[in-house]
Amino acid sequence: MKAVLINAFNEGFELGRKLVEKAKKSKRLVLSRYIPVDDFLYGEWGEYSAPLGSQEEFLDGLFEALEENLPGGWSWDYDYCNDPEGYLTIRKGAQ
């Protein structure tokens, strides 16, 4: 189970890192994306919901990547709409 949680954290962290890189390249000041947590953990057509612990670890990894990789003055917000899934918004600030 511990390996599953570590992998879930790493998956979330990698997604967060990629989203920050995408935001840096974008000309838009606000970027929003729906985060279907189970789809990232089990694939789009998975039959099962990911265990709650791995969902939380995935989000922990995602949030940590955002904190570590966003440039100064930028902010992010996560609005839960179907716990644990939700909308991630990245706002560009002064660069």
Coordinates of C-alpha atoms in Angstrom, one line a residue:
M1 CA 0.0 0.0 0.0
K2 CA 2.9 2.4 0.8
A3 CA 4.2 2.0 -2.8
V4 CA 0.7 2.9 -4.1
L5 CA 0.7 6.1 -2.0
I6 CA 4.2 7.1 -3.1
N7 CA 3.3 6.5 -6.8
A8 CA 0.1 8.5 -6.4
F9 CA 2.1 11.4 -4.8
N10 CA 4.6 11.2 -7.7
E11 CA 1.9 11.2 -10.3
G12 CA 0.3 14.3 -8.8
F13 CA 3.7 16.1 -8.5
E14 CA 4.5 15.3 -12.1
L15 CA 1.1 16.7 -13.3
G16 CA 1.6 19.8 -11.2
R17 CA 5.1 20.4 -12.7
K18 CA 3.7 20.0 -16.2
L19 CA 0.8 22.3 -15.6
V20 CA 3.2 25.0 -14.3
E21 CA 5.4 24.6 -17.4
K22 CA 2.3 24.9 -19.6
A23 CA 1.2 28.0 -17.7
K24 CA 4.6 29.6 -18.2
K25 CA 4.3 29.2 -22.0
S26 CA 0.7 30.4 -22.2
K27 CA -0.2 34.0 -22.9
R28 CA -3.3 33.8 -20.8
L29 CA -3.2 35.3 -17.3
V30 CA -5.6 32.8 -15.8
L31 CA -5.6 29.1 -16.6
S32 CA -8.2 26.7 -15.3
R33 CA -8.3 22.9 -15.6
Y34 CA -10.6 20.2 -14.3
I35 CA -8.6 17.5 -12.4
P36 CA -10.2 14.1 -12.7
V37 CA -8.2 12.4 -9.9
D38 CA -9.4 8.9 -10.5
D39 CA -8.7 9.1 -14.2
F40 CA -5.1 10.1 -13.5
L41 CA -4.6 7.2 -11.1
Y42 CA -6.5 4.4 -12.9
G43 CA -6.8 5.7 -16.5
E44 CA -9.7 7.2 -18.2
W45 CA -11.6 3.9 -18.5
G46 CA -10.8 2.4 -15.2
E47 CA -13.6 0.5 -13.5
Y48 CA -12.7 1.3 -10.0
S49 CA -12.4 4.4 -7.9
A50 CA -8.9 5.0 -6.5
P51 CA -8.5 4.3 -2.8
L52 CA -9.1 7.5 -0.7
G53 CA -5.5 7.5 0.6
S54 CA -4.1 7.5 -2.9
Q55 CA -6.5 10.3 -4.0
E56 CA -5.3 12.4 -1.1
E57 CA -1.6 11.6 -1.9
F58 CA -2.2 12.5 -5.5
L59 CA -3.5 15.9 -4.5
D60 CA -0.7 16.4 -2.0
G61 CA 1.8 15.8 -4.8
L62 CA -0.1 18.2 -7.1
F63 CA -0.2 21.0 -4.5
E64 CA 3.4 20.6 -3.5
A65 CA 4.5 20.8 -7.1
L66 CA 2.5 24.0 -7.5
E67 CA 4.1 25.5 -4.4
E68 CA 7.6 24.6 -5.5
N69 CA 7.4 25.5 -9.1
L70 CA 5.1 28.6 -9.5
P71 CA 7.1 31.8 -10.0
G72 CA 6.9 34.5 -7.4
G73 CA 3.7 36.6 -7.5
W74 CA 1.7 33.7 -9.1
S75 CA -1.1 32.0 -7.2
W76 CA -3.2 28.9 -7.5
D77 CA -6.6 27.7 -6.2
Y78 CA -8.3 24.3 -6.1
D79 CA -12.1 24.2 -6.0
Y80 CA -13.5 20.8 -5.1
C81 CA -16.6 20.1 -7.1
N82 CA -16.8 16.3 -6.8
D83 CA -14.5 15.4 -3.9
P84 CA -11.6 14.8 -4.5
E85 CA -11.9 16.0 -8.1
G86 CA -12.1 19.7 -8.8
Y87 CA -10.9 22.7 -10.8
L88 CA -7.3 24.0 -10.6
T89 CA -6.8 27.6 -11.4
I90 CA -3.4 29.2 -11.9
R91 CA -3.2 33.0 -11.9
K92 CA -0.2 34.8 -13.2
G93 CA 1.0 37.7 -11.2
A94 CA 3.9 40.2 -11.7
Q95 CA 6.7 38.5 -13.5

